[in-house]
């Protein structure tokens, strides 16, 4: 396992751990107002997606795709946002975010200025569906791990 | 070719066209202050990445990877940002963005609040390297098209 001293995603899970595969892990991001916000974190320290060998890139995107697909089925978001930024923590991680037309930032990215306050009841309704989503993921993800 | 009436990315290229593959195209995004900002646009109208068959997802990410790799070689960014959001235009397109520690938003995402004004000379220096970058892309991309 290739690790970088002092890298927060080498040292810690980075969120609530949902599933560990040998090459990547799924964490729940625990971002306030965005219950359907997960991250696929590459286990090795890799700075850029293109630094991975092709088979690893494909495996990584299979994991992202599985999370997105389960989100679409369980949470019925209006859109899923997928992003690998890493400007602050340059250790490969893919944000996979269920977006709703009522969320605080829609249609802006979650990193933009908020446009409204999300209704707590709607946020809580999405949060209530996470156990079923994660139960499905625990059966789907081992097949792409 | 699957098209959606009224979709801007079905009707138009979406930016300065660099390369057309049967399944995707590369455009230069022409975003002020971010000369190293390209997009891989899926030719068919697809809303979510996970809606593509696996072979198409892989082909799409091969194109994204080729653009990122050429950017790293030619522009020497501090980080590349890759994202498929589509909240405003829900037609699959991947942003591939060369980021620099002096750019207007770094380390924030380009969609966040600006943190400074980028020096015009530095922006122009990156812009001057685009012809060589695109020349390489025109020889690399046909191999993954």
GROMACS .gro file of C-alpha atoms in nm:
model
  290
    1UNK     CA    1   0.000   0.000   0.000
    2UNK     CA    2   0.146   0.332  -0.108
    3UNK     CA    3   0.096   0.599   0.158
    4UNK     CA    4   0.205   0.961   0.194
    5UNK     CA    5   0.301   1.082   0.539
    6UNK     CA    6   0.065   1.353   0.659
    7UNK     CA    7  -0.203   1.290   0.394
    8UNK     CA    8  -0.543   1.291   0.571
    9UNK     CA    9  -0.686   1.026   0.335
   10UNK     CA   10  -0.383   0.801   0.391
   11UNK     CA   11  -0.412   0.846   0.767
   12UNK     CA   12  -0.790   0.829   0.818
   13UNK     CA   13  -1.104   0.699   0.647
   14UNK     CA   14  -1.225   1.053   0.571
   15UNK     CA   15  -1.586   0.993   0.673
   16UNK     CA   16  -1.820   0.721   0.793
   17UNK     CA   17  -1.685   0.401   0.644
   18UNK     CA   18  -1.951   0.206   0.449
   19UNK     CA   19  -1.746  -0.050   0.256
   20UNK     CA   20  -1.378  -0.141   0.218
   21UNK     CA   21  -1.251  -0.295  -0.103
   22UNK     CA   22  -0.883  -0.380  -0.150
   23UNK     CA   23  -0.828  -0.085  -0.386
   24UNK     CA   24  -1.090   0.168  -0.273
   25UNK     CA   25  -1.333   0.242   0.006
   26UNK     CA   26  -1.678   0.398   0.018
   27UNK     CA   27  -1.741   0.659   0.284
   28UNK     CA   28  -2.044   0.866   0.369
   29UNK     CA   29  -1.924   1.225   0.353
   30UNK     CA   30  -2.137   1.351   0.645
   31UNK     CA   31  -2.182   1.692   0.481
   32UNK     CA   32  -2.460   1.894   0.648
   33UNK     CA   33  -2.764   1.940   0.423
   34UNK     CA   34  -2.647   1.674   0.177
   35UNK     CA   35  -2.737   1.333   0.318
   36UNK     CA   36  -2.683   1.165  -0.020
   37UNK     CA   37  -2.315   1.257  -0.041
   38UNK     CA   38  -2.066   0.972  -0.060
   39UNK     CA   39  -1.702   0.942  -0.163
   40UNK     CA   40  -1.507   0.664  -0.329
   41UNK     CA   41  -1.154   0.704  -0.191
   42UNK     CA   42  -0.863   0.529  -0.360
   43UNK     CA   43  -0.670   0.332  -0.097
   44UNK     CA   44  -0.323   0.401  -0.237
   45UNK     CA   45  -0.204   0.757  -0.243
   46UNK     CA   46  -0.258   0.867  -0.604
   47UNK     CA   47  -0.266   1.234  -0.694
   48UNK     CA   48  -0.443   1.227  -1.031
   49UNK     CA   49  -0.693   0.985  -1.184
   50UNK     CA   50  -0.468   0.949  -1.490
   51UNK     CA   51  -0.184   0.824  -1.269
   52UNK     CA   52  -0.372   0.496  -1.216
   53UNK     CA   53  -0.323   0.205  -1.456
   54UNK     CA   54  -0.621   0.156  -1.687
   55UNK     CA   55  -0.758  -0.148  -1.503
   56UNK     CA   56  -0.757   0.050  -1.179
   57UNK     CA   57  -0.928   0.347  -1.343
   58UNK     CA   58  -1.199   0.116  -1.470
   59UNK     CA   59  -1.239  -0.049  -1.128
   60UNK     CA   60  -1.262   0.293  -0.969
   61UNK     CA   61  -1.534   0.408  -1.209
   62UNK     CA   62  -1.722   0.079  -1.166
   63UNK     CA   63  -1.743   0.163  -0.797
   64UNK     CA   64  -1.854   0.520  -0.868
   65UNK     CA   65  -2.115   0.388  -1.113
   66UNK     CA   66  -2.250   0.137  -0.864
   67UNK     CA   67  -2.293   0.410  -0.603
   68UNK     CA   68  -2.460   0.642  -0.852
   69UNK     CA   69  -2.696   0.368  -0.971
   70UNK     CA   70  -2.802   0.273  -0.619
   71UNK     CA   71  -2.853   0.642  -0.536
   72UNK     CA   72  -3.079   0.688  -0.838
   73UNK     CA   73  -3.291   0.390  -0.733
   74UNK     CA   74  -3.316   0.467  -0.363
   75UNK     CA   75  -3.306   0.845  -0.340
   76UNK     CA   76  -3.461   0.954  -0.675
   77UNK     CA   77  -3.240   1.263  -0.703
   78UNK     CA   78  -3.299   1.505  -0.989
   79UNK     CA   79  -2.928   1.465  -1.080
   80UNK     CA   80  -2.615   1.296  -0.953
   81UNK     CA   81  -2.293   1.498  -0.944
   82UNK     CA   82  -1.960   1.317  -0.974
   83UNK     CA   83  -1.629   1.494  -0.925
   84UNK     CA   84  -1.262   1.432  -0.850
   85UNK     CA   85  -1.114   1.766  -0.746
   86UNK     CA   86  -0.850   1.718  -0.475
   87UNK     CA   87  -0.723   2.074  -0.460
   88UNK     CA   88  -0.715   2.067  -0.080
   89UNK     CA   89  -0.647   1.695  -0.030
   90UNK     CA   90  -0.465   1.573  -0.344
   91UNK     CA   91  -0.537   1.205  -0.281
   92UNK     CA   92  -0.774   1.059  -0.540
   93UNK     CA   93  -1.134   1.061  -0.418
   94UNK     CA   94  -1.457   1.081  -0.616
   95UNK     CA   95  -1.745   1.280  -0.477
   96UNK     CA   96  -2.080   1.118  -0.566
   97UNK     CA   97  -2.361   1.351  -0.468
   98UNK     CA   98  -2.739   1.310  -0.497
   99UNK     CA   99  -2.886   1.649  -0.589
  100UNK     CA  100  -3.244   1.766  -0.545
  101UNK     CA  101  -3.419   2.072  -0.684
  102UNK     CA  102  -3.496   2.176  -0.326
  103UNK     CA  103  -3.142   2.139  -0.189
  104UNK     CA  104  -2.957   2.445  -0.063
  105UNK     CA  105  -2.741   2.491  -0.375
  106UNK     CA  106  -2.935   2.349  -0.670
  107UNK     CA  107  -2.879   2.401  -0.962
  108UNK     CA  108  -2.537   2.531  -0.853
  109UNK     CA  109  -2.262   2.288  -0.755
  110UNK     CA  110  -2.247   2.212  -0.382
  111UNK     CA  111  -1.927   2.421  -0.370
  112UNK     CA  112  -2.098   2.737  -0.497
  113UNK     CA  113  -2.290   2.993  -0.293
  114UNK     CA  114  -2.611   2.858  -0.135
  115UNK     CA  115  -2.934   2.967  -0.303
  116UNK     CA  116  -3.176   2.885  -0.023
  117UNK     CA  117  -3.210   2.697   0.303
  118UNK     CA  118  -3.312   2.336   0.248
  119UNK     CA  119  -3.622   2.225   0.437
  120UNK     CA  120  -3.510   2.005   0.726
  121UNK     CA  121  -3.798   1.761   0.664
  122UNK     CA  122  -3.684   1.693   0.309
  123UNK     CA  123  -3.322   1.646   0.418
  124UNK     CA  124  -3.441   1.407   0.690
  125UNK     CA  125  -3.652   1.214   0.439
  126UNK     CA  126  -3.345   1.146   0.225
  127UNK     CA  127  -3.143   1.053   0.533
  128UNK     CA  128  -3.408   0.796   0.628
  129UNK     CA  129  -3.351   0.616   0.300
  130UNK     CA  130  -2.975   0.573   0.351
  131UNK     CA  131  -2.991   0.241   0.541
  132UNK     CA  132  -3.174   0.071   0.249
  133UNK     CA  133  -2.936   0.234   0.000
  134UNK     CA  134  -2.634   0.115   0.194
  135UNK     CA  135  -2.778  -0.234   0.238
  136UNK     CA  136  -2.805  -0.260  -0.141
  137UNK     CA  137  -2.453  -0.122  -0.181
  138UNK     CA  138  -2.316  -0.385   0.056
  139UNK     CA  139  -2.449  -0.652  -0.179
  140UNK     CA  140  -2.356  -0.476  -0.505
  141UNK     CA  141  -2.009  -0.339  -0.426
  142UNK     CA  142  -1.836  -0.672  -0.351
  143UNK     CA  143  -1.910  -0.769  -0.714
  144UNK     CA  144  -1.706  -0.474  -0.847
  145UNK     CA  145  -1.440  -0.475  -0.572
  146UNK     CA  146  -2.777   0.922  -3.251
  147UNK     CA  147  -3.011   0.986  -2.958
  148UNK     CA  148  -3.100   1.355  -2.928
  149UNK     CA  149  -3.329   1.554  -2.701
  150UNK     CA  150  -3.516   1.847  -2.852
  151UNK     CA  151  -3.408   2.172  -2.691
  152UNK     CA  152  -3.096   2.032  -2.524
  153UNK     CA  153  -2.810   2.279  -2.583
  154UNK     CA  154  -2.550   2.000  -2.603
  155UNK     CA  155  -2.762   1.807  -2.855
  156UNK     CA  156  -2.811   2.122  -3.065
  157UNK     CA  157  -2.463   2.277  -3.048
  158UNK     CA  158  -2.101   2.186  -2.984
  159UNK     CA  159  -2.098   2.374  -2.649
  160UNK     CA  160  -1.760   2.541  -2.705
  161UNK     CA  161  -1.469   2.553  -2.946
  162UNK     CA  162  -1.460   2.209  -3.108
  163UNK     CA  163  -1.117   2.042  -3.082
  164UNK     CA  164  -1.188   1.681  -3.179
  165UNK     CA  165  -1.491   1.475  -3.281
  166UNK     CA  166  -1.505   1.104  -3.203
  167UNK     CA  167  -1.809   0.894  -3.295
  168UNK     CA  168  -1.924   0.871  -2.932
  169UNK     CA  169  -1.785   1.192  -2.776
  170UNK     CA  170  -1.630   1.524  -2.866
  171UNK     CA  171  -1.366   1.742  -2.702
  172UNK     CA  172  -1.439   2.111  -2.673
  173UNK     CA  173  -1.242   2.397  -2.526
  174UNK     CA  174  -1.473   2.553  -2.270
  175UNK     CA  175  -1.366   2.916  -2.332
  176UNK     CA  176  -1.415   3.007  -1.967
  177UNK     CA  177  -1.252   3.340  -1.881
  178UNK     CA  178  -0.951   3.306  -1.651
  179UNK     CA  179  -0.929   2.929  -1.707
  180UNK     CA  180  -0.753   2.866  -2.037
  181UNK     CA  181  -0.690   2.500  -1.949
  182UNK     CA  182  -1.060   2.413  -1.925
  183UNK     CA  183  -1.192   2.149  -2.165
  184UNK     CA  184  -1.501   1.931  -2.178
  185UNK     CA  185  -1.560   1.581  -2.306
  186UNK     CA  186  -1.922   1.585  -2.424
  187UNK     CA  187  -2.105   1.259  -2.489
  188UNK     CA  188  -2.259   1.274  -2.838
  189UNK     CA  189  -2.581   1.091  -2.752
  190UNK     CA  190  -2.811   1.252  -2.503
  191UNK     CA  191  -2.742   1.068  -2.177
  192UNK     CA  192  -2.844   1.216  -1.845
  193UNK     CA  193  -2.626   1.023  -1.602
  194UNK     CA  194  -2.286   0.854  -1.641
  195UNK     CA  195  -2.433   0.530  -1.504
  196UNK     CA  196  -2.689   0.525  -1.786
  197UNK     CA  197  -2.412   0.438  -2.033
  198UNK     CA  198  -2.320   0.075  -2.100
  199UNK     CA  199  -1.990  -0.023  -1.938
  200UNK     CA  200  -1.787  -0.015  -2.262
  201UNK     CA  201  -1.908   0.339  -2.327
  202UNK     CA  202  -1.825   0.448  -1.972
  203UNK     CA  203  -1.475   0.314  -2.017
  204UNK     CA  204  -1.436   0.485  -2.356
  205UNK     CA  205  -1.557   0.809  -2.203
  206UNK     CA  206  -1.306   0.789  -1.917
  207UNK     CA  207  -1.027   0.694  -2.159
  208UNK     CA  208  -1.095   1.023  -2.335
  209UNK     CA  209  -1.103   1.216  -2.006
  210UNK     CA  210  -0.778   1.046  -1.902
  211UNK     CA  211  -0.605   1.132  -2.230
  212UNK     CA  212  -0.702   1.498  -2.191
  213UNK     CA  213  -0.586   1.505  -1.829
  214UNK     CA  214  -0.255   1.339  -1.916
  215UNK     CA  215  -0.181   1.581  -2.199
  216UNK     CA  216  -0.272   1.873  -1.972
  217UNK     CA  217  -0.031   1.754  -1.705
  218UNK     CA  218   0.251   1.732  -1.959
  219UNK     CA  219   0.188   2.059  -2.141
  220UNK     CA  220   0.045   2.291  -1.877
  221UNK     CA  221   0.205   2.159  -1.555
  222UNK     CA  222  -0.099   2.242  -1.342
  223UNK     CA  223  -0.082   2.190  -0.966
  224UNK     CA  224  -0.397   1.973  -0.996
  225UNK     CA  225  -0.649   1.862  -1.254
  226UNK     CA  226  -1.018   1.876  -1.162
  227UNK     CA  227  -1.259   1.635  -1.329
  228UNK     CA  228  -1.636   1.660  -1.284
  229UNK     CA  229  -1.967   1.554  -1.437
  230UNK     CA  230  -2.235   1.774  -1.281
  231UNK     CA  231  -2.505   1.858  -1.538
  232UNK     CA  232  -2.747   2.032  -1.302
  233UNK     CA  233  -2.813   2.307  -1.557
  234UNK     CA  234  -2.757   2.105  -1.876
  235UNK     CA  235  -2.833   1.740  -1.790
  236UNK     CA  236  -2.650   1.598  -2.093
  237UNK     CA  237  -2.340   1.403  -1.993
  238UNK     CA  238  -2.027   1.618  -2.014
  239UNK     CA  239  -1.704   1.593  -1.818
  240UNK     CA  240  -1.525   1.909  -1.716
  241UNK     CA  241  -1.147   1.862  -1.723
  242UNK     CA  242  -0.981   2.166  -1.570
  243UNK     CA  243  -0.613   2.249  -1.520
  244UNK     CA  244  -0.578   2.430  -1.187
  245UNK     CA  245  -0.293   2.652  -1.072
  246UNK     CA  246  -0.212   2.785  -0.726
  247UNK     CA  247  -0.234   3.138  -0.870
  248UNK     CA  248  -0.572   3.096  -1.043
  249UNK     CA  249  -0.869   3.302  -0.930
  250UNK     CA  250  -1.035   3.025  -0.725
  251UNK     CA  251  -0.759   2.789  -0.609
  252UNK     CA  252  -0.782   2.584  -0.388
  253UNK     CA  253  -1.159   2.623  -0.417
  254UNK     CA  254  -1.347   2.463  -0.704
  255UNK     CA  255  -1.395   2.690  -1.007
  256UNK     CA  256  -1.765   2.712  -0.913
  257UNK     CA  257  -1.694   2.858  -0.567
  258UNK     CA  258  -1.635   3.222  -0.480
  259UNK     CA  259  -1.316   3.370  -0.632
  260UNK     CA  260  -1.029   3.419  -0.390
  261UNK     CA  261  -0.819   3.664  -0.595
  262UNK     CA  262  -0.778   3.806  -0.942
  263UNK     CA  263  -0.550   3.590  -1.155
  264UNK     CA  264  -0.254   3.773  -1.312
  265UNK     CA  265  -0.328   3.821  -1.680
  266UNK     CA  266   0.030   3.732  -1.775
  267UNK     CA  267   0.004   3.392  -1.611
  268UNK     CA  268  -0.332   3.321  -1.776
  269UNK     CA  269  -0.184   3.423  -2.112
  270UNK     CA  270   0.117   3.199  -2.057
  271UNK     CA  271  -0.111   2.896  -2.017
  272UNK     CA  272  -0.316   3.001  -2.320
  273UNK     CA  273   0.003   3.014  -2.528
  274UNK     CA  274   0.063   2.646  -2.457
  275UNK     CA  275  -0.278   2.531  -2.583
  276UNK     CA  276  -0.180   2.485  -2.950
  277UNK     CA  277   0.094   2.234  -2.856
  278UNK     CA  278  -0.142   2.062  -2.610
  279UNK     CA  279  -0.413   2.034  -2.874
  280UNK     CA  280  -0.167   1.913  -3.137
  281UNK     CA  281  -0.073   1.627  -2.905
  282UNK     CA  282  -0.440   1.557  -2.834
  283UNK     CA  283  -0.514   1.532  -3.204
  284UNK     CA  284  -0.261   1.250  -3.229
  285UNK     CA  285  -0.356   1.078  -2.899
  286UNK     CA  286  -0.736   1.098  -2.906
  287UNK     CA  287  -0.794   0.901  -3.228
  288UNK     CA  288  -0.636   0.603  -3.050
  289UNK     CA  289  -0.903   0.606  -2.778
  290UNK     CA  290  -1.193   0.718  -3.001
   0.00000   0.00000   0.00000
